[in-house]
PDB file of C-alpha atoms and ligand atoms in Angstrom:
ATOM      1  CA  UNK A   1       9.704  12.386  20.203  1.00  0.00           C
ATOM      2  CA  UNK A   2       8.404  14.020  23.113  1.00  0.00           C
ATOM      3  CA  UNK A   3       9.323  17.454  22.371  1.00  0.00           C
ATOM      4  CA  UNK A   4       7.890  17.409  19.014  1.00  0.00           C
ATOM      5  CA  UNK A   5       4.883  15.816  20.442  1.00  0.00           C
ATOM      6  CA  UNK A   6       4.490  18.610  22.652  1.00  0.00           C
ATOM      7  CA  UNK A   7       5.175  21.320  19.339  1.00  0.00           C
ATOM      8  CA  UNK A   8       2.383  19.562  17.830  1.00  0.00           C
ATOM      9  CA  UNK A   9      -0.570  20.133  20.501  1.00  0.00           C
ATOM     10  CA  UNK A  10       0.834  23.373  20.766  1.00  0.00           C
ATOM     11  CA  UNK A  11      -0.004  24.020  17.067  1.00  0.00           C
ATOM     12  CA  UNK A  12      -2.907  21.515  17.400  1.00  0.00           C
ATOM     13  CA  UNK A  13      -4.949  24.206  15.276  1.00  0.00           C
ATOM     14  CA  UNK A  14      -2.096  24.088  12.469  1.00  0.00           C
ATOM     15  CA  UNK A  15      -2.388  20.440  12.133  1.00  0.00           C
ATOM     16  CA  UNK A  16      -6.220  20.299  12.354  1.00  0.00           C
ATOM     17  CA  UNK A  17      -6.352  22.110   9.109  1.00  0.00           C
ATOM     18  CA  UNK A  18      -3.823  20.190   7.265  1.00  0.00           C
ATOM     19  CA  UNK A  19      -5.589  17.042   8.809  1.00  0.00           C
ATOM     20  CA  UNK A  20      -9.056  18.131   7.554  1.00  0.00           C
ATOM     21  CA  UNK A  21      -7.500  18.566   4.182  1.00  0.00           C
ATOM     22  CA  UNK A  22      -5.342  15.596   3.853  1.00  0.00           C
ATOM     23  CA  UNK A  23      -8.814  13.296   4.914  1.00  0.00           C
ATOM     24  CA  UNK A  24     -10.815  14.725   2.423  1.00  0.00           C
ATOM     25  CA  UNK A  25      -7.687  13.833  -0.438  1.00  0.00           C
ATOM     26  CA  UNK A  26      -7.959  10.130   0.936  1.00  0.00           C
ATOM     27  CA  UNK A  27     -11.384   9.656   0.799  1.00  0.00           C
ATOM     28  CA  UNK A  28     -11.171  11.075  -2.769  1.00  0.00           C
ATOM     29  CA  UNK A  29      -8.714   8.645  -3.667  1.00  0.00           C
ATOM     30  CA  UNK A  30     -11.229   5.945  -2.310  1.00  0.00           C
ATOM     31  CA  UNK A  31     -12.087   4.612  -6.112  1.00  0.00           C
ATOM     32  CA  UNK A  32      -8.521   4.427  -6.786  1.00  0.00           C
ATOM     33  CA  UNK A  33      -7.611   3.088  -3.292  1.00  0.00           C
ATOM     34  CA  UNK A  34     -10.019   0.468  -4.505  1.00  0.00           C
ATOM     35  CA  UNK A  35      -8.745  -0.427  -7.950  1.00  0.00           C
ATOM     36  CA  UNK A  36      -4.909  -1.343  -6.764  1.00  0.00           C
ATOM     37  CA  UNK A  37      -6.783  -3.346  -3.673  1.00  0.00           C
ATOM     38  CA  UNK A  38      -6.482  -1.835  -0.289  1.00  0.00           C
ATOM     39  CA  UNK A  39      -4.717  -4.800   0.881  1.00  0.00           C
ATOM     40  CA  UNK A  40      -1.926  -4.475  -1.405  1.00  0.00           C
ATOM     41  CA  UNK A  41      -1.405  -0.746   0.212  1.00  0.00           C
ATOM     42  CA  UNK A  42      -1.781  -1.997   3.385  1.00  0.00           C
ATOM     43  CA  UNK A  43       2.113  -2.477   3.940  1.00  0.00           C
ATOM     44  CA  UNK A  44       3.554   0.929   2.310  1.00  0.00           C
ATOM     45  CA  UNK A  45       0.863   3.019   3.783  1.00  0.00           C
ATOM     46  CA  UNK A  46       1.431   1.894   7.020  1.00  0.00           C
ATOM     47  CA  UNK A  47       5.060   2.211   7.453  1.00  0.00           C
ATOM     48  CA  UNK A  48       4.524   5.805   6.112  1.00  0.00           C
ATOM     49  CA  UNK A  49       2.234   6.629   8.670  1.00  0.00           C
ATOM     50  CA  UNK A  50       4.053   5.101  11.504  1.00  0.00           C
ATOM     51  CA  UNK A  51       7.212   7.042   9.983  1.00  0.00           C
ATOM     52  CA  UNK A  52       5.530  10.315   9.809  1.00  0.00           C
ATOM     53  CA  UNK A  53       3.189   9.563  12.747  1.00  0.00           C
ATOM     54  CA  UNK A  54       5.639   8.171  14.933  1.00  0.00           C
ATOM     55  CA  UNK A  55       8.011  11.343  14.771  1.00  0.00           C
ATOM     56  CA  UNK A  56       5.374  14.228  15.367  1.00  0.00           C
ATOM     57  CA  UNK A  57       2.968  12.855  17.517  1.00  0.00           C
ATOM     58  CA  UNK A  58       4.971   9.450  19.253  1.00  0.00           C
ATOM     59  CA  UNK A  59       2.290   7.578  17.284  1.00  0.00           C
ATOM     60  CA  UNK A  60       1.764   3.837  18.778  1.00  0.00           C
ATOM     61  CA  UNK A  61      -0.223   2.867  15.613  1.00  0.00           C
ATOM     62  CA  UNK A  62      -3.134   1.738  17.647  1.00  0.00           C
ATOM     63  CA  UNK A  63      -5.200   1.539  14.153  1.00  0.00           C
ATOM     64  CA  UNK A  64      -8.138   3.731  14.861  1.00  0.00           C
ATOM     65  CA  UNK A  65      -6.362   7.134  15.449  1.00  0.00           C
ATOM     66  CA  UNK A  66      -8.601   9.975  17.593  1.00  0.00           C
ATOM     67  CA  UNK A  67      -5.994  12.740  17.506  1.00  0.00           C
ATOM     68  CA  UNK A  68      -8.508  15.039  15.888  1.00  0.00           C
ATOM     69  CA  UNK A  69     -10.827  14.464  18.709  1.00  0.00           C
ATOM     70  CA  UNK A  70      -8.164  14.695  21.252  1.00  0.00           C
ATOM     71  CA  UNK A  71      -6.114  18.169  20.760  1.00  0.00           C
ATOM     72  CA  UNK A  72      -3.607  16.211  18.817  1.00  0.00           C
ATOM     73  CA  UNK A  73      -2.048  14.672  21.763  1.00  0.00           C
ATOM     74  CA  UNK A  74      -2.102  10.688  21.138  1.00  0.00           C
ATOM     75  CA  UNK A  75      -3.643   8.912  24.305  1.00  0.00           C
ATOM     76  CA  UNK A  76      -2.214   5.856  23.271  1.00  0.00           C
ATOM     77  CA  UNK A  77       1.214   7.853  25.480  1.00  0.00           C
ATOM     78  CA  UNK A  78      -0.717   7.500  28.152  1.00  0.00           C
ATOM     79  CA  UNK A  79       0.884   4.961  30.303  1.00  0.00           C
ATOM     80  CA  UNK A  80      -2.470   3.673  31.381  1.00  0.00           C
ATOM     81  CA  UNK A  81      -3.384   3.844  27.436  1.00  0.00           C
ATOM     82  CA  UNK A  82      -7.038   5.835  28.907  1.00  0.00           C
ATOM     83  CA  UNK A  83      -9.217   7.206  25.344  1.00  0.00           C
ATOM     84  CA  UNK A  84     -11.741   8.918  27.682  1.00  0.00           C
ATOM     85  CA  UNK A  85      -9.454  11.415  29.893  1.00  0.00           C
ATOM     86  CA  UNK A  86      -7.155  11.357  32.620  1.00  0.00           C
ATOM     87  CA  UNK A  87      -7.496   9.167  35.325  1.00  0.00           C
ATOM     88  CA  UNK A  88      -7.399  10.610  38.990  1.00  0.00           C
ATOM     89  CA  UNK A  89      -3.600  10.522  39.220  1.00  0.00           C
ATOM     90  CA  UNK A  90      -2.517  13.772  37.701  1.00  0.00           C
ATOM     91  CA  UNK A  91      -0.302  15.687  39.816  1.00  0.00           C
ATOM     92  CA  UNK A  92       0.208  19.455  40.214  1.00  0.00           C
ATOM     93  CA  UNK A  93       1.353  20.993  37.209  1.00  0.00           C
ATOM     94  CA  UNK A  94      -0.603  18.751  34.978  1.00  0.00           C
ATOM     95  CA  UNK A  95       2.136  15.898  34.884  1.00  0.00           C
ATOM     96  CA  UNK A  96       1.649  12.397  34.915  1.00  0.00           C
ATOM     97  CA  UNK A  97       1.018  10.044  37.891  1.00  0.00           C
ATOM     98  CA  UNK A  98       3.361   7.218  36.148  1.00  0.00           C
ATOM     99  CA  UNK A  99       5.834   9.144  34.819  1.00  0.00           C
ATOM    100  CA  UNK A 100       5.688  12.340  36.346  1.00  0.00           C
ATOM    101  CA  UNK A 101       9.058  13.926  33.919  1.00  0.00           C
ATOM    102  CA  UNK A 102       6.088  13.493  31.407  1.00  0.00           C
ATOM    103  CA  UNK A 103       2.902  16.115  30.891  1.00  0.00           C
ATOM    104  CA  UNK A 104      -0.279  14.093  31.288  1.00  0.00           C
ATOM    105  CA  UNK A 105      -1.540  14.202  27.899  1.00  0.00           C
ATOM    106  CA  UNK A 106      -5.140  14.426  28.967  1.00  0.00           C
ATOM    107  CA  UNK A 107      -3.878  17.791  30.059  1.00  0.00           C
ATOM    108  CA  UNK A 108      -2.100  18.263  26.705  1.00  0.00           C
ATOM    109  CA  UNK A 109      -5.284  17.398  24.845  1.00  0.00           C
ATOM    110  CA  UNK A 110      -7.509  19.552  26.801  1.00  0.00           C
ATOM    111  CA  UNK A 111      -4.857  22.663  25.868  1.00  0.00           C
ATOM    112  CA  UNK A 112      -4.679  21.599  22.162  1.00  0.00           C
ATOM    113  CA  UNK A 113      -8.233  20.930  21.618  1.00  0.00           C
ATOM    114  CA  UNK A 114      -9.008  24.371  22.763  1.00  0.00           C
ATOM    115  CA  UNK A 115      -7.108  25.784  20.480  1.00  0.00           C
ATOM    116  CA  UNK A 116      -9.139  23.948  17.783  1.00  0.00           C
ATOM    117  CA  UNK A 117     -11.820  24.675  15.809  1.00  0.00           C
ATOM    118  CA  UNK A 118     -13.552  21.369  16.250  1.00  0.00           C
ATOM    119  CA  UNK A 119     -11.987  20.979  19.697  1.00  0.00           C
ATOM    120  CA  UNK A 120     -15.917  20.413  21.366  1.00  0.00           C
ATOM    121  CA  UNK A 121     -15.252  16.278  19.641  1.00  0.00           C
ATOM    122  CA  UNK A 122     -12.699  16.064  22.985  1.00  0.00           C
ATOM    123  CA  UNK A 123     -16.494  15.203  24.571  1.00  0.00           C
ATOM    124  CA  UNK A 124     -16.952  12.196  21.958  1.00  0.00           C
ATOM    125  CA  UNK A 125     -17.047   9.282  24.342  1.00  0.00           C
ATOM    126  CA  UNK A 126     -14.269   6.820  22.142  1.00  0.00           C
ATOM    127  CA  UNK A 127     -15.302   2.918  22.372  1.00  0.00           C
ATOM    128  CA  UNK A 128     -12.430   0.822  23.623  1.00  0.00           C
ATOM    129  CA  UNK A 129      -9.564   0.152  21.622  1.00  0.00           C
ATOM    130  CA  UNK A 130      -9.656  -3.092  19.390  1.00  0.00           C
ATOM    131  CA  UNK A 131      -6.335  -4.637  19.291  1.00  0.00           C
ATOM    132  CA  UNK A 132      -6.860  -6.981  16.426  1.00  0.00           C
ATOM    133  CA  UNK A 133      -6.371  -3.356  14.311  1.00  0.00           C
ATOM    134  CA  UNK A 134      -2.642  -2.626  15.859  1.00  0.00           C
ATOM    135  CA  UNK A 135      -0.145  -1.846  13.455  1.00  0.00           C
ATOM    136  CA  UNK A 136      -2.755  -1.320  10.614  1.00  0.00           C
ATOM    137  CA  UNK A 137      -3.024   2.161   8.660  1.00  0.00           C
ATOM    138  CA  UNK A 138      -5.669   4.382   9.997  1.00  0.00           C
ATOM    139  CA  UNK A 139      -5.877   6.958   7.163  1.00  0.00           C
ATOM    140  CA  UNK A 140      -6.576   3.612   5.009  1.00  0.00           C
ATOM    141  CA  UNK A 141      -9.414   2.973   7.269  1.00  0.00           C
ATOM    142  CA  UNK A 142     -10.422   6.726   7.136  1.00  0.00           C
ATOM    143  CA  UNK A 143     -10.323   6.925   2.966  1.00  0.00           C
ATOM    144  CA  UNK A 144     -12.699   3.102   3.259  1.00  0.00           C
ATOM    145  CA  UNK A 145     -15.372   4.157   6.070  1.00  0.00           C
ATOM    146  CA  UNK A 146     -15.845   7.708   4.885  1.00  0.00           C
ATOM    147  CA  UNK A 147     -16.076   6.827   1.102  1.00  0.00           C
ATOM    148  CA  UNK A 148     -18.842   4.491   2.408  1.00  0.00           C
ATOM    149  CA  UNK A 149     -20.391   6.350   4.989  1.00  0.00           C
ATOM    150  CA  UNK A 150     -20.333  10.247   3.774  1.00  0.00           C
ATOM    151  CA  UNK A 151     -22.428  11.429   6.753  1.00  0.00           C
ATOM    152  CA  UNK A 152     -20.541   9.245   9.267  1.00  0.00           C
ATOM    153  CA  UNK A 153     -21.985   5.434  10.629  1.00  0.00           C
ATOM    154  CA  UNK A 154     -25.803   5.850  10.737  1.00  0.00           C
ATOM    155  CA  UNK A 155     -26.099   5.614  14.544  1.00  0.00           C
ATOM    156  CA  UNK A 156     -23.149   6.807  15.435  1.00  0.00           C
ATOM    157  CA  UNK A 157     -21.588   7.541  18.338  1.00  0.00           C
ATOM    158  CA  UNK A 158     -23.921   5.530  21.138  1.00  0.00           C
ATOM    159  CA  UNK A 159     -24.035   2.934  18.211  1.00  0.00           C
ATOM    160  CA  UNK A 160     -20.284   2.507  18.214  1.00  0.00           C
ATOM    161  CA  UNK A 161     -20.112   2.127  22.668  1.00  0.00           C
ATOM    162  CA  UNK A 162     -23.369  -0.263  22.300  1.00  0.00           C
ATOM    163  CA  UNK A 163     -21.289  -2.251  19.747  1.00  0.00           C
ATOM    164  CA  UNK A 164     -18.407  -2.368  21.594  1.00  0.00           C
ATOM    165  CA  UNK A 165     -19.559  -3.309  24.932  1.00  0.00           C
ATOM    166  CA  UNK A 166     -22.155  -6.520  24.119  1.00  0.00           C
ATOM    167  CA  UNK A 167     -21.084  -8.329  27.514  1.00  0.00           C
ATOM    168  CA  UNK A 168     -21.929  -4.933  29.239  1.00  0.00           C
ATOM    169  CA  UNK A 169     -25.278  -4.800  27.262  1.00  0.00           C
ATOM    170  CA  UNK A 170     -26.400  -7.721  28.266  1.00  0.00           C
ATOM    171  CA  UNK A 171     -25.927  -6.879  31.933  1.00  0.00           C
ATOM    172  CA  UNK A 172     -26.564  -3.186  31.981  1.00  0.00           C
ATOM    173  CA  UNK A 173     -28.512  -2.513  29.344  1.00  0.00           C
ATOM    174  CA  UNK A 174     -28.753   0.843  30.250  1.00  0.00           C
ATOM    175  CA  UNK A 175     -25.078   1.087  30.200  1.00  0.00           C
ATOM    176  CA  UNK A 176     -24.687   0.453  26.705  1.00  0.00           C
ATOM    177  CA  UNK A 177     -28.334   1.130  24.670  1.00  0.00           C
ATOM    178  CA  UNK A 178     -28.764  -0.564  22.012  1.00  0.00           C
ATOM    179  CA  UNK A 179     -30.610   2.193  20.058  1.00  0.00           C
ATOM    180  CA  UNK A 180     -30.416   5.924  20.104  1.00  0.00           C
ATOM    181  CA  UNK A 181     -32.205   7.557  23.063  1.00  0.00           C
ATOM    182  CA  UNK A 182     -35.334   9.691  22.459  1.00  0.00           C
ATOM    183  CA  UNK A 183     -35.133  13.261  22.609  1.00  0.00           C
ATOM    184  CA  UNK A 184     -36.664  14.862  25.450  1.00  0.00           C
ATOM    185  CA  UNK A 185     -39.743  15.921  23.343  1.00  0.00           C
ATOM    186  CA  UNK A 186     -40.547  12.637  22.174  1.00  0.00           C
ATOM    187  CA  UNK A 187     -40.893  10.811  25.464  1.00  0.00           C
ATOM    188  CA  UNK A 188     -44.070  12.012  25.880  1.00  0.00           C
ATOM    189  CA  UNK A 189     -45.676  12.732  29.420  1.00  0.00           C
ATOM    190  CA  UNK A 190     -44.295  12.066  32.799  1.00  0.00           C
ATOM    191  CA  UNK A 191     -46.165   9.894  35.148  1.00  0.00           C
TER     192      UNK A 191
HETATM  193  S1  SF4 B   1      -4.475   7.510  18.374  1.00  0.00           S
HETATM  194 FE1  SF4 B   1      -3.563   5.625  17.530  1.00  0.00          FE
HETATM  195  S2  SF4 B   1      -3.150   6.018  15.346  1.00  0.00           S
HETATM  196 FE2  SF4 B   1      -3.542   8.044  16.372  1.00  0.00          FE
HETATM  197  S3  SF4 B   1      -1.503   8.800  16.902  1.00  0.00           S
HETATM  198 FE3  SF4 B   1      -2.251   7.636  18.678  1.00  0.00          FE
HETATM  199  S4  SF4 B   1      -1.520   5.502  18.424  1.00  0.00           S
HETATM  200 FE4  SF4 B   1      -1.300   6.606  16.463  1.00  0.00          FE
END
């Protein structure tokens, strides 16, 4: 529901803090998570989430959820579905080229990430979305890879885009490095 969708960028600090505390309760419940089988929750989980989801932020249930990087504004309503900001199209007053009764939510995620505390993750460059996860339950996936991985993915986040873009790798390998670059102070001298 758009308007709701708009409340909730507009209290995008609000929600962080419930979101922060709701993760951590998931990945508590990993253990237990893991006893009933995460596979059996898969179903129940899910239509919660795309209930509850659906209502406050027009949730599309891409599977691998970025709100808390994005100001709460989901940029799966984008009607170009674009993770990494706005595309050139926005038009004066911050609407959208496609649908221009609708506020570009680029420019919605810029206002509500500002008003976060962690609002700097808007930078995070987000790998391409894998469709083989639509329709599944992100905070599932939340409780599993931060129960496993407390201090997030080990190489994490170039490792993600040089994961996700193999094709581009092996063209452009500077596009998409394979390992994490050296800081500045370890390249040694220039020649
Ligand atoms: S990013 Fe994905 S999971 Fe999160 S609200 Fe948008 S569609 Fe739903």
């Amino acid at each position: 529901m758009y308007r709701l969708r708009r409340l909730a960028v507009r209290h995008a600090r609000a929600f962080e803090w419930v979101y922060v505390r709701f993760e951590a309760a998931l990945v508590a419940l990993d253990p237990l998570f893991r006893r009933i089988g995460y596979h059996r929750l898969e179903r129940p989980v899910a239509a919660v989430e795309r209930l509850t989801k659906g209502l406050l932020f027009d949730c599309r249930m891409c599977g691998q959820c970025v709100l808390s990087s994005t100001g709460m504004s989901c940029p799966m309503n984008c009607p170009k579905t674009l993770r990494n900001g706005p595309c050139g199209g926005v038009r004066p007053g911050g609407f959208c080229e496609v649908d221009p009764q609708m506020r570009c939510v680029w420019v919605m995620a810029w206002e509500g990430a500002a008003r976060m505390r962690d609002g700097a993750r808007i930078g995070d460059v987000q790998p391409p979305v894998d469709r083989s996860l639509q329709g599944s339950s992100s905070w599932l996936r939340v409780a599993r890879e931060k129960a496993a991985h407390p201090a997030g993915p080990p190489d994490a986040p170039r490792g993600t885009i040089a994961r996700a873009f193999p094709q581009a790798r092996a063209h452009e390998p500077a596009a998409a490095p394979l390992a994490v670059e050296p800081r500045p102070a370890d390249r040694g001298p220039r020649r």
